[in-house]
mmCIF file of C-alpha atoms in Angstrom:
data_model
loop_
_atom_site.group_PDB
_atom_site.id
_atom_site.type_symbol
_atom_site.label_atom_id
_atom_site.label_comp_id
_atom_site.label_asym_id
_atom_site.label_seq_id
_atom_site.Cartn_x
_atom_site.Cartn_y
_atom_site.Cartn_z
ATOM 1 C CA MET A 1 11.057 -10.242 6.129
ATOM 2 C CA SER A 2 7.898 -8.522 5.281
ATOM 3 C CA SER A 3 6.587 -9.003 1.826
ATOM 4 C CA VAL A 4 5.758 -6.711 -0.977
ATOM 5 C CA THR A 5 2.122 -6.202 -0.605
ATOM 6 C CA ARG A 6 -1.028 -5.695 -2.388
ATOM 7 C CA ARG A 7 0.145 -4.990 -5.773
ATOM 8 C CA GLN A 8 -1.262 -2.285 -7.751
ATOM 9 C CA VAL A 9 -0.881 -3.476 -6.044
ATOM 10 C CA PHE A 10 -2.339 -1.501 -5.152
ATOM 11 C CA ALA A 11 -0.549 1.279 -5.843
ATOM 12 C CA PHE A 12 -1.419 3.163 -0.852
ATOM 13 C CA GLY A 13 -3.228 8.290 -1.167
ATOM 14 C CA ALA A 14 -6.165 14.473 -0.001
ATOM 15 C CA VAL A 15 -8.072 17.954 -0.383
ATOM 16 C CA ALA A 16 -8.683 21.665 -0.808
ATOM 17 C CA ALA A 17 -8.576 24.332 1.837
ATOM 18 C CA VAL A 18 -8.345 23.359 5.451
ATOM 19 C CA SER A 19 -11.157 24.662 7.649
ATOM 20 C CA ALA A 20 -11.100 28.298 8.583
ATOM 21 C CA CYS A 21 -9.266 27.611 11.832
ATOM 22 C CA ALA A 22 -6.094 26.818 9.869
ATOM 23 C CA ALA A 23 -4.182 29.716 8.363
ATOM 24 C CA GLU A 24 -3.933 29.230 4.627
ATOM 25 C CA ARG A 25 -0.489 29.961 3.337
ATOM 26 C CA PRO A 26 0.666 31.046 -0.106
ATOM 27 C CA ALA A 27 2.793 28.750 -2.208
ATOM 28 C CA PRO A 28 5.972 27.998 -0.253
ATOM 29 C CA LYS A 29 8.853 30.110 -1.522
ATOM 30 C CA SER A 30 12.393 28.987 -2.120
ATOM 31 C CA VAL A 31 14.718 29.562 0.766
ATOM 32 C CA PRO A 32 18.025 31.066 -0.441
ATOM 33 C CA THR A 33 19.915 29.558 2.474
ATOM 34 C CA ALA A 34 18.363 26.103 2.195
ATOM 35 C CA PRO A 35 20.831 23.373 3.155
ATOM 36 C CA ALA A 36 22.322 21.229 0.442
ATOM 37 C CA PRO A 37 20.392 18.011 -0.220
ATOM 38 C CA LYS A 38 21.487 15.137 1.985
ATOM 39 C CA PRO A 39 22.453 11.722 0.584
ATOM 40 C CA GLY A 40 19.497 9.442 0.065
ATOM 41 C CA ARG A 41 17.415 7.440 -2.380
ATOM 42 C CA LEU A 42 13.954 7.994 -3.761
ATOM 43 C CA PHE A 43 11.940 5.240 -5.436
ATOM 44 C CA ALA A 44 9.230 6.317 -7.862
ATOM 45 C CA THR A 45 7.075 4.752 -10.534
ATOM 46 C CA THR A 46 7.562 6.502 -13.855
ATOM 47 C CA ALA A 47 6.749 5.957 -17.510
ATOM 48 C CA ALA A 48 10.190 4.317 -17.784
ATOM 49 C CA GLY A 49 9.516 1.911 -14.909
ATOM 50 C CA LEU A 50 10.553 1.839 -11.258
ATOM 51 C CA ALA A 51 13.139 4.613 -10.952
ATOM 52 C CA VAL A 52 15.846 4.961 -8.313
ATOM 53 C CA VAL A 53 16.848 8.575 -7.709
ATOM 54 C CA ASP A 54 19.974 9.944 -6.028
ATOM 55 C CA LEU A 55 18.477 12.588 -3.722
ATOM 56 C CA ALA A 56 21.748 14.465 -3.269
ATOM 57 C CA LYS A 57 21.996 15.046 -7.027
ATOM 58 C CA GLY A 58 18.336 14.822 -8.040
ATOM 59 C CA THR A 59 19.199 12.407 -10.841
ATOM 60 C CA VAL A 60 17.936 8.955 -11.823
ATOM 61 C CA THR A 61 20.580 6.283 -11.262
ATOM 62 C CA ALA A 62 18.539 3.424 -12.762
ATOM 63 C CA ALA A 63 15.072 2.603 -14.079
ATOM 64 C CA TYR A 64 13.587 -0.896 -14.236
ATOM 65 C CA PRO A 65 10.540 -1.428 -16.486
ATOM 66 C CA GLY A 66 7.934 -3.708 -14.920
ATOM 67 C CA ALA A 67 9.971 -4.154 -11.741
ATOM 68 C CA VAL A 68 8.884 -4.691 -8.130
ATOM 69 C CA ALA A 69 10.858 -3.805 -4.993
ATOM 70 C CA ASP A 70 10.936 -6.041 -1.947
ATOM 71 C CA GLY A 71 9.423 -4.949 1.354
ATOM 72 C CA THR A 72 12.630 -3.325 2.580
ATOM 73 C CA TRP A 73 13.360 -1.538 -0.711
ATOM 74 C CA SER A 74 16.793 -3.154 -0.707
ATOM 75 C CA THR A 75 16.301 -5.426 -3.732
ATOM 76 C CA ILE A 76 14.535 -4.827 -7.039
ATOM 77 C CA HIS A 77 13.124 -7.749 -9.028
ATOM 78 C CA GLN A 78 12.496 -7.583 -12.759
ATOM 79 C CA LEU A 79 10.934 -10.203 -15.040
ATOM 80 C CA LYS A 80 12.072 -9.856 -18.632
ATOM 81 C CA ASP A 81 12.497 -12.278 -21.552
ATOM 82 C CA GLY A 82 11.673 -15.288 -19.383
ATOM 83 C CA ARG A 83 14.277 -14.485 -16.736
ATOM 84 C CA LEU A 84 13.834 -13.164 -13.222
ATOM 85 C CA ARG A 85 16.659 -10.787 -12.393
ATOM 86 C CA SER A 86 17.293 -9.254 -8.974
ATOM 87 C CA TYR A 87 19.310 -6.093 -8.405
ATOM 88 C CA GLU A 88 20.763 -4.477 -5.305
ATOM 89 C CA ALA A 89 18.832 -1.213 -5.053
ATOM 90 C CA GLY A 90 21.755 0.931 -3.940
ATOM 91 C CA SER A 91 24.464 -0.139 -6.365
ATOM 92 C CA GLY A 92 22.341 -1.610 -9.149
ATOM 93 C CA ALA A 93 24.456 -4.764 -9.023
ATOM 94 C CA LEU A 94 22.859 -7.928 -10.417
ATOM 95 C CA VAL A 95 22.563 -10.400 -7.530
ATOM 96 C CA ALA A 96 20.423 -13.170 -9.069
ATOM 97 C CA ASP A 97 19.339 -14.315 -12.517
ATOM 98 C CA GLU A 98 16.935 -17.241 -12.877
ATOM 99 C CA PRO A 99 14.924 -18.609 -15.835
ATOM 100 C CA VAL A 100 11.245 -18.826 -14.872
ATOM 101 C CA ALA A 101 7.835 -19.639 -16.308
ATOM 102 C CA GLY A 102 5.153 -16.977 -16.011
ATOM 103 C CA VAL A 103 4.782 -13.435 -17.247
ATOM 104 C CA GLN A 104 4.177 -11.306 -14.149
ATOM 105 C CA ILE A 105 5.725 -10.924 -10.700
ATOM 106 C CA LYS A 106 2.923 -11.456 -8.204
ATOM 107 C CA ALA A 107 4.479 -11.208 -4.729
ATOM 108 C CA VAL A 108 7.983 -11.012 -3.287
ATOM 109 C CA SER A 109 9.845 -11.485 -0.025
ATOM 110 C CA THR A 110 13.484 -12.012 0.871
ATOM 111 C CA GLN A 111 12.797 -15.747 0.961
ATOM 112 C CA VAL A 112 10.702 -16.383 -2.131
ATOM 113 C CA ILE A 113 9.210 -14.703 -5.197
ATOM 114 C CA ALA A 114 5.953 -15.724 -6.887
ATOM 115 C CA VAL A 115 5.599 -15.447 -10.670
ATOM 116 C CA GLY A 116 2.402 -16.273 -12.559
ATOM 117 C CA PRO A 117 0.050 -15.471 -15.432
ATOM 118 C CA LEU A 118 -1.707 -12.202 -16.145
ATOM 119 C CA PRO A 119 -5.079 -11.768 -14.424
ATOM 120 C CA GLY A 120 -8.002 -13.317 -16.293
ATOM 121 C CA PRO A 121 -10.597 -16.097 -16.232
ATOM 122 C CA ARG A 122 -9.149 -19.594 -15.583
ATOM 123 C CA ARG A 123 -10.004 -22.759 -13.674
ATOM 124 C CA ARG A 124 -6.432 -23.601 -12.684
ATOM 125 C CA THR A 125 -3.384 -21.448 -11.970
ATOM 126 C CA SER A 126 0.326 -22.220 -12.379
ATOM 127 C CA ILE A 127 2.565 -20.323 -9.956
ATOM 128 C CA THR A 128 6.366 -20.436 -10.057
ATOM 129 C CA LEU A 129 8.050 -19.996 -6.661
ATOM 130 C CA VAL A 130 11.661 -18.817 -6.831
ATOM 131 C CA GLY A 131 13.908 -19.084 -3.782
ATOM 132 C CA GLU A 132 17.409 -20.028 -2.719
ATOM 133 C CA GLY A 133 16.850 -23.587 -3.906
ATOM 134 C CA GLY A 134 15.892 -22.455 -7.408
ATOM 135 C CA ALA A 135 12.478 -22.382 -9.080
ATOM 136 C CA ARG A 136 9.573 -24.779 -8.741
ATOM 137 C CA THR A 137 6.044 -24.655 -10.144
ATOM 138 C CA VAL A 138 2.890 -25.358 -8.176
ATOM 139 C CA GLU A 139 -0.529 -25.991 -9.712
ATOM 140 C CA LEU A 140 -3.471 -24.589 -7.759
ATOM 141 C CA ASP A 141 -7.153 -25.158 -8.406
ATOM 142 C CA GLY A 142 -9.095 -21.988 -9.133
ATOM 143 C CA ASN A 143 -8.393 -18.489 -10.325
ATOM 144 C CA ILE A 144 -5.556 -17.536 -7.983
ATOM 145 C CA GLU A 145 -3.608 -14.293 -7.578
ATOM 146 C CA PRO A 146 -0.705 -14.358 -5.056
ATOM 147 C CA GLU A 147 -0.543 -11.163 -3.017
ATOM 148 C CA ALA A 148 2.006 -11.442 -0.207
ATOM 149 C CA PHE A 149 4.236 -13.747 1.842
ATOM 150 C CA SER A 150 4.867 -14.222 5.526
ATOM 151 C CA GLY A 151 8.270 -13.085 6.756
ATOM 152 C CA ASP A 152 9.680 -16.607 6.649
ATOM 153 C CA GLY A 153 8.246 -17.252 3.190
ATOM 154 C CA LEU A 154 6.306 -20.315 4.380
ATOM 155 C CA ALA A 155 2.843 -18.802 3.936
ATOM 156 C CA MET A 156 1.686 -17.272 0.661
ATOM 157 C CA TYR A 157 -1.440 -15.120 0.837
ATOM 158 C CA LEU A 158 -3.609 -15.104 -2.241
ATOM 159 C CA LEU A 159 -6.850 -13.879 -3.738
ATOM 160 C CA ASP A 160 -9.174 -16.685 -4.804
ATOM 161 C CA HIS A 161 -11.488 -15.255 -7.493
ATOM 162 C CA LEU A 162 -15.008 -16.684 -7.671
ATOM 163 C CA PRO A 163 -16.424 -18.148 -9.823
ATOM 164 C CA PRO A 164 -13.056 -18.849 -11.494
ATOM 165 C CA GLU A 165 -14.139 -18.485 -15.118
ATOM 166 C CA ARG A 166 -16.459 -15.493 -14.596
ATOM 167 C CA PRO A 167 -15.230 -13.900 -11.359
ATOM 168 C CA ASP A 168 -17.283 -11.216 -9.643
ATOM 169 C CA ARG A 169 -15.894 -11.551 -6.115
ATOM 170 C CA TYR A 170 -12.870 -12.922 -4.271
ATOM 171 C CA ARG A 171 -11.681 -14.109 -0.889
ATOM 172 C CA VAL A 172 -8.285 -13.920 0.821
ATOM 173 C CA ARG A 173 -6.797 -17.342 1.567
ATOM 174 C CA MET A 174 -3.440 -18.842 2.518
ATOM 175 C CA TYR A 175 -1.195 -21.379 0.778
ATOM 176 C CA ASP A 176 1.051 -23.379 3.111
ATOM 177 C CA VAL A 177 4.266 -23.662 1.097
ATOM 178 C CA ASP A 178 5.587 -26.732 2.956
ATOM 179 C CA ALA A 179 2.295 -28.629 3.092
ATOM 180 C CA GLY A 180 1.175 -27.561 -0.376
ATOM 181 C CA THR A 181 -2.378 -26.853 0.798
ATOM 182 C CA VAL A 182 -4.740 -23.886 0.489
ATOM 183 C CA GLY A 183 -7.071 -22.934 3.328
ATOM 184 C CA PRO A 184 -8.798 -20.076 5.163
ATOM 185 C CA LEU A 185 -7.120 -17.538 7.409
ATOM 186 C CA GLN A 186 -7.611 -17.323 11.160
ATOM 187 C CA THR A 187 -9.696 -14.734 12.985
ATOM 188 C CA ARG A 188 -8.080 -11.996 15.068
ATOM 189 C CA ASP A 189 -8.256 -14.208 18.176
ATOM 190 C CA LYS A 190 -6.314 -16.836 16.200
ATOM 191 C CA THR A 191 -9.134 -19.335 15.788
ATOM 192 C CA PRO A 192 -9.866 -20.980 12.422
ATOM 193 C CA VAL A 193 -12.552 -19.344 10.297
ATOM 194 C CA PRO A 194 -15.588 -21.678 10.370
ATOM 195 C CA SER A 195 -16.656 -23.382 7.170
ATOM 196 C CA GLY A 196 -18.894 -21.087 5.122
ATOM 197 C CA ALA A 197 -17.783 -17.960 7.010
ATOM 198 C CA GLU A 198 -14.956 -16.778 4.763
ATOM 199 C CA GLU A 199 -15.463 -13.200 3.568
ATOM 200 C CA GLU A 200 -16.098 -12.686 -0.133
ATOM 201 C CA MET A 201 -15.294 -9.206 -1.362
ATOM 202 C CA ARG A 202 -16.660 -7.451 -4.421
ATOM 203 C CA GLY A 203 -15.280 -3.957 -3.995
ATOM 204 C CA ARG A 204 -12.078 -2.393 -5.089
ATOM 205 C CA GLY A 205 -8.739 -2.695 -3.327
ATOM 206 C CA ARG A 206 -7.666 0.929 -3.486
ATOM 207 C CA GLN A 207 -4.295 0.925 -1.742
ATOM 208 C CA ALA A 208 -2.077 -1.056 0.601
ATOM 209 C CA VAL A 209 0.606 -0.162 3.133
ATOM 210 C CA ARG A 210 2.660 -2.486 5.267
ATOM 211 C CA ASP A 211 4.246 -2.352 8.680
ATOM 212 C CA SER A 212 7.492 -4.147 7.901
ATOM 213 C CA ALA A 213 8.595 -4.508 11.505
ATOM 214 C CA ALA A 214 5.252 -5.878 12.716
ATOM 215 C CA GLY A 215 4.615 -7.987 9.618
ATOM 216 C CA VAL A 216 1.150 -6.518 9.008
ATOM 217 C CA LEU A 217 -0.433 -5.526 5.708
ATOM 218 C CA TYR A 218 -3.216 -2.913 5.610
ATOM 219 C CA THR A 219 -5.394 -2.739 2.492
ATOM 220 C CA LEU A 220 -8.098 -0.147 1.900
ATOM 221 C CA TYR A 221 -11.294 -1.409 0.225
ATOM 222 C CA THR A 222 -14.024 0.907 -1.052
ATOM 223 C CA HIS A 223 -17.538 0.478 -2.483
ATOM 224 C CA GLN A 224 -18.341 -2.559 -0.337
ATOM 225 C CA ASP A 225 -22.143 -2.408 -0.426
ATOM 226 C CA ASP A 226 -23.876 -5.380 1.234
ATOM 227 C CA HIS A 227 -20.524 -6.866 2.282
ATOM 228 C CA LEU A 228 -20.518 -9.242 5.260
ATOM 229 C CA HIS A 229 -17.390 -9.744 7.346
ATOM 230 C CA THR A 230 -16.469 -13.106 8.837
ATOM 231 C CA ARG A 231 -17.740 -11.868 12.217
ATOM 232 C CA ASP A 232 -21.095 -11.056 10.573
ATOM 233 C CA LEU A 233 -21.330 -14.470 8.921
ATOM 234 C CA VAL A 234 -20.544 -16.192 12.209
ATOM 235 C CA ALA A 235 -23.118 -14.047 14.050
ATOM 236 C CA GLY A 236 -25.716 -14.599 11.320
ATOM 237 C CA ARG A 237 -26.408 -10.866 10.882
ATOM 238 C CA ASP A 238 -24.883 -7.653 9.579
ATOM 239 C CA GLN A 239 -23.337 -6.000 12.639
ATOM 240 C CA SER A 240 -22.161 -2.890 10.786
ATOM 241 C CA PRO A 241 -24.896 -1.742 8.363
ATOM 242 C CA GLY A 242 -24.180 1.319 6.269
ATOM 243 C CA VAL A 243 -20.446 0.635 5.972
ATOM 244 C CA HIS A 244 -19.084 1.168 2.462
ATOM 245 C CA ALA A 245 -15.342 0.994 3.098
ATOM 246 C CA PHE A 246 -12.954 -0.820 5.410
ATOM 247 C CA VAL A 247 -9.283 -1.582 5.959
ATOM 248 C CA HIS A 248 -8.375 -5.265 5.701
ATOM 249 C CA VAL A 249 -5.746 -5.953 8.376
ATOM 250 C CA LEU A 250 -3.646 -9.023 7.552
ATOM 251 C CA ASN A 251 -1.045 -10.232 10.046
ATOM 252 C CA LEU A 252 1.372 -11.980 7.716
ATOM 253 C CA ASP A 253 3.305 -13.862 10.377
ATOM 254 C CA GLN A 254 0.488 -14.802 12.753
ATOM 255 C CA ARG A 255 -1.827 -15.683 9.842
ATOM 256 C CA TRP A 256 -4.957 -13.833 10.953
ATOM 257 C CA ALA A 257 -7.108 -11.148 9.362
ATOM 258 C CA TYR A 258 -9.538 -8.519 10.616
ATOM 259 C CA CYS A 259 -11.626 -5.832 8.903
ATOM 260 C CA LEU A 260 -11.541 -2.328 10.359
ATOM 261 C CA ASP A 261 -14.778 -0.628 9.275
ATOM 262 C CA LEU A 262 -14.635 3.029 8.226
ATOM 263 C CA PRO A 263 -17.657 5.212 8.981
ATOM 264 C CA ALA A 264 -19.757 6.849 6.272
ATOM 265 C CA PRO A 265 -19.154 8.794 4.107
ATOM 266 C CA PHE A 266 -16.027 6.688 3.495
ATOM 267 C CA GLY A 267 -16.586 4.530 0.428
ATOM 268 C CA LEU A 268 -19.322 6.663 -1.108
ATOM 269 C CA GLY A 269 -16.992 8.900 -3.129
ATOM 270 C CA PRO A 270 -14.539 7.972 -5.899
ATOM 271 C CA PRO A 271 -12.048 5.243 -4.907
ATOM 272 C CA GLU A 272 -9.097 7.396 -5.972
ATOM 273 C CA ALA A 273 -10.162 10.081 -3.476
ATOM 274 C CA HIS A 274 -9.434 7.642 -0.619
ATOM 275 C CA THR A 275 -6.037 6.971 0.902
ATOM 276 C CA ILE A 276 -4.391 5.518 4.001
ATOM 277 C CA ALA A 277 -1.083 6.173 5.750
ATOM 278 C CA LEU A 278 0.771 4.400 8.535
ATOM 279 C CA ASP A 279 2.800 5.911 11.365
ATOM 280 C CA ALA A 280 4.403 2.719 12.636
ATOM 281 C CA ALA A 281 6.327 4.435 15.441
ATOM 282 C CA ALA A 282 3.158 5.981 16.883
ATOM 283 C CA LYS A 283 1.116 2.833 16.126
ATOM 284 C CA ARG A 284 -1.450 4.838 14.184
ATOM 285 C CA LEU A 285 -3.231 4.229 10.888
ATOM 286 C CA TYR A 286 -4.912 7.134 9.097
ATOM 287 C CA ALA A 287 -7.664 7.034 6.469
ATOM 288 C CA PHE A 288 -8.741 10.036 4.421
ATOM 289 C CA ASP A 289 -11.475 10.748 1.885
ATOM 290 C CA ALA A 290 -10.664 13.834 -0.169
ATOM 291 C CA SER A 291 -14.134 14.004 -1.723
ATOM 292 C CA THR A 292 -15.690 14.827 1.662
ATOM 293 C CA GLY A 293 -12.672 15.897 3.737
ATOM 294 C CA SER A 294 -13.282 13.078 6.239
ATOM 295 C CA VAL A 295 -10.284 11.768 8.175
ATOM 296 C CA VAL A 296 -9.957 9.126 10.911
ATOM 297 C CA VAL A 297 -7.101 7.736 12.965
ATOM 298 C CA ALA A 298 -7.063 4.187 14.331
ATOM 299 C CA SER A 299 -4.795 2.356 16.730
ATOM 300 C CA THR A 300 -2.820 -0.463 15.152
ATOM 301 C CA GLU A 301 -2.675 -2.198 18.542
ATOM 302 C CA ASP A 302 -6.378 -3.022 18.752
ATOM 303 C CA GLN A 303 -7.620 -2.003 15.259
ATOM 304 C CA ALA A 304 -10.071 0.541 16.704
ATOM 305 C CA ILE A 305 -10.808 4.072 15.508
ATOM 306 C CA ARG A 306 -9.654 6.625 18.053
ATOM 307 C CA ARG A 307 -10.729 9.917 16.504
ATOM 308 C CA SER A 308 -12.443 11.354 13.433
ATOM 309 C CA GLY A 309 -12.445 14.815 11.912
ATOM 310 C CA ARG A 310 -13.048 16.935 8.847
ATOM 311 C CA LEU A 311 -10.559 18.808 6.719
ATOM 312 C CA GLY A 312 -11.331 20.870 3.670
ATOM 313 C CA LYS A 313 -12.612 18.744 0.800
ATOM 314 C CA GLN A 314 -11.310 18.828 -2.743
ATOM 315 C CA PRO A 315 -13.176 16.685 -5.266
ATOM 316 C CA GLY A 316 -11.123 15.431 -8.178
ATOM 317 C CA GLY A 317 -7.634 14.012 -8.339
ATOM 318 C CA THR A 318 -5.922 11.071 -6.682
ATOM 319 C CA ALA A 319 -5.246 11.323 -2.954
ATOM 320 C CA TYR A 320 -1.988 10.392 -1.206
ATOM 321 C CA ALA A 321 -0.834 10.498 2.394
ATOM 322 C CA ALA A 322 2.206 10.100 4.633
ATOM 323 C CA ALA A 323 2.471 10.197 8.410
ATOM 324 C CA GLY A 324 5.236 10.626 10.942
ATOM 325 C CA GLY A 325 6.738 13.031 13.461
ATOM 326 C CA ARG A 326 3.353 13.734 15.096
ATOM 327 C CA ARG A 327 1.830 14.938 11.816
ATOM 328 C CA VAL A 328 -0.088 13.542 8.872
ATOM 329 C CA TYR A 329 0.387 14.970 5.372
ATOM 330 C CA LEU A 330 -2.436 14.653 2.835
ATOM 331 C CA ALA A 331 -1.917 15.500 -0.836
ATOM 332 C CA VAL A 332 -4.509 15.845 -3.571
ATOM 333 C CA GLY A 333 -4.950 18.151 -6.532
ATOM 334 C CA SER A 334 -2.280 20.817 -6.111
ATOM 335 C CA ARG A 335 -2.319 21.003 -2.304
ATOM 336 C CA VAL A 336 -0.724 19.403 0.720
ATOM 337 C CA LEU A 337 -2.834 19.545 3.872
ATOM 338 C CA VAL A 338 -1.125 19.066 7.213
ATOM 339 C CA ALA A 339 -2.942 17.884 10.330
ATOM 340 C CA ASP A 340 -1.920 17.073 13.886
ATOM 341 C CA GLY A 341 -1.298 13.345 14.078
ATOM 342 C CA GLU A 342 -3.143 12.902 17.375
ATOM 343 C CA THR A 343 -5.982 15.427 17.356
ATOM 344 C CA LEU A 344 -6.427 15.652 13.542
ATOM 345 C CA ALA A 345 -6.646 19.436 13.951
ATOM 346 C CA PRO A 346 -5.674 21.314 10.770
ATOM 347 C CA VAL A 347 -2.166 22.759 10.929
ATOM 348 C CA ALA A 348 -1.316 24.069 7.452
ATOM 349 C CA ASP A 349 -2.239 24.151 3.784
ATOM 350 C CA TRP A 350 0.629 24.236 1.272
ATOM 351 C CA ALA A 351 0.391 24.739 -2.475
ATOM 352 C CA LEU A 352 2.126 22.537 -5.058
ATOM 353 C CA PRO A 353 3.187 23.703 -8.530
ATOM 354 C CA GLY A 354 1.370 20.802 -10.193
ATOM 355 C CA PRO A 355 -1.006 17.884 -9.593
ATOM 356 C CA ALA A 356 -0.013 15.655 -6.678
ATOM 357 C CA ARG A 357 1.899 12.514 -7.600
ATOM 358 C CA GLY A 358 2.474 11.005 -4.179
ATOM 359 C CA VAL A 359 4.078 12.134 -0.941
ATOM 360 C CA VAL A 360 6.775 10.471 1.205
ATOM 361 C CA LEU A 361 8.791 11.345 4.283
ATOM 362 C CA THR A 362 12.428 11.220 5.240
ATOM 363 C CA ALA A 363 13.674 12.066 8.717
ATOM 364 C CA ASP A 364 14.049 15.732 7.826
ATOM 365 C CA GLU A 365 11.885 16.632 4.828
ATOM 366 C CA LEU A 366 8.740 15.933 2.854
ATOM 367 C CA LEU A 367 9.069 14.857 -0.771
ATOM 368 C CA ALA A 368 5.971 15.598 -2.838
ATOM 369 C CA GLY A 369 5.433 14.619 -6.445
ATOM 370 C CA ALA A 370 3.903 17.501 -8.413
ATOM 371 C CA GLY A 371 3.453 16.964 -12.131
ATOM 372 C CA ASP A 372 6.878 15.939 -13.434
ATOM 373 C CA GLN A 373 8.667 17.437 -10.449
ATOM 374 C CA VAL A 374 9.635 16.262 -6.985
ATOM 375 C CA ILE A 375 9.400 19.118 -4.477
ATOM 376 C CA ARG A 376 11.438 19.102 -1.248
ATOM 377 C CA LEU A 377 9.544 20.754 1.611
ATOM 378 C CA ASP A 378 10.433 21.593 5.191
ATOM 379 C CA LEU A 379 8.394 19.345 7.499
ATOM 380 C CA ASP A 380 7.401 22.153 9.861
ATOM 381 C CA THR A 381 7.012 25.241 7.690
ATOM 382 C CA GLY A 382 6.442 23.893 4.195
ATOM 383 C CA ALA A 383 9.276 26.086 2.935
ATOM 384 C CA ARG A 384 10.535 24.886 -0.424
ATOM 385 C CA LEU A 385 14.025 23.443 0.020
ATOM 386 C CA GLY A 386 14.541 22.505 -3.600
ATOM 387 C CA ALA A 387 13.114 20.559 -6.514
ATOM 388 C CA PHE A 388 14.155 18.352 -9.402
ATOM 389 C CA THR A 389 12.475 17.084 -12.540
ATOM 390 C CA LEU A 390 11.524 13.435 -12.928
ATOM 391 C CA PRO A 391 10.123 12.916 -16.451
ATOM 392 C CA GLY A 392 7.055 10.700 -16.685
ATOM 393 C CA LEU A 393 6.522 10.730 -12.914
ATOM 394 C CA GLN A 394 3.510 8.675 -11.856
ATOM 395 C CA GLU A 395 4.013 8.368 -8.091
ATOM 396 C CA VAL A 396 6.753 8.827 -5.509
ATOM 397 C CA ARG A 397 6.751 5.608 -3.492
ATOM 398 C CA HIS A 398 9.510 5.537 -0.869
ATOM 399 C CA ALA A 399 12.483 7.575 0.315
ATOM 400 C CA GLU A 400 15.373 6.812 2.634
ATOM 401 C CA ARG A 401 18.559 8.387 3.853
ATOM 402 C CA VAL A 402 21.894 6.691 3.191
ATOM 403 C CA PRO A 403 25.337 7.333 4.695
ATOM 404 C CA GLY A 404 27.104 10.198 2.986
#
């Protein structure tokens, strides 16, 4: 199973008018003959917690304060009053209830859940691992923050903050659950990282997305001035000067990492103006900077940028993105920009009735958060198919169809 990833981890999304070659359209109008909403579920973070919404009715079926969903969005885990409770996402049925030490869920998978202390200075970290055999506590030297698990739950990926009592940087490392040891990751060619060549990051982890089928976690980092990758440390020189942002590619099952550099001006603008989106079927990863309108697409097969482009920029606001069906959808401010997924050519510019609060895809529609509303849009035309209110909406996170 793929793990829940970089926690807000890290929340994974961008811009004003598309260039003049795209026809700007007025706010999509309601379609009187729009089909009735199909059965499905929407997951969204709200002021009340992680909310599960019945898409056919547009109503919240349950809300879980402080909860985290697993990588398949099938189980929701909630830590409350010293107990870790797990719920089936569809029915809301309680499937597990375990007393645990710790105050925050750090990382989850179908095999194991990590619970630990709140972030802060410390020389030693207690982590409780909860699995089928119950709960056990491990003591790790340093200021440790678990981030993700391998599919089999035998490798726990963590951030090691340095120096532990006054941290100003961190490195990604791996804890072998069976051996009980912490060590470096491997390089992309699956060789051990040499001593002294582990990357130490100072910038901000803006957003993460995961490819559940491939077991890969992509995390966007911005404001990485003077950062040296492992390949630079091994070579003894900076091989990519002028880079201020990159995507950290972590193969959770094969235990290697690689940094995909993003060209300037990525990383120079506000972190919240940056976003990434994954089209797993097309094996494409997109990165977008709303403050400049810059967009790139990279292949997930070889972690190389294939094409770059410019869309209209819109400074201000948090950027979001979703990709699929040969298109990429970028939301920021009160707009959704649509671009061709291969060429990055602008296709459309749709208006939203409020500030963007995330954007997700189902097989047949786009769901965009706008203020306290969720707007249902036709994937091709942007026609408004319906809307419902979701009080305290912070971000739409995931949507899926279910049998009717």
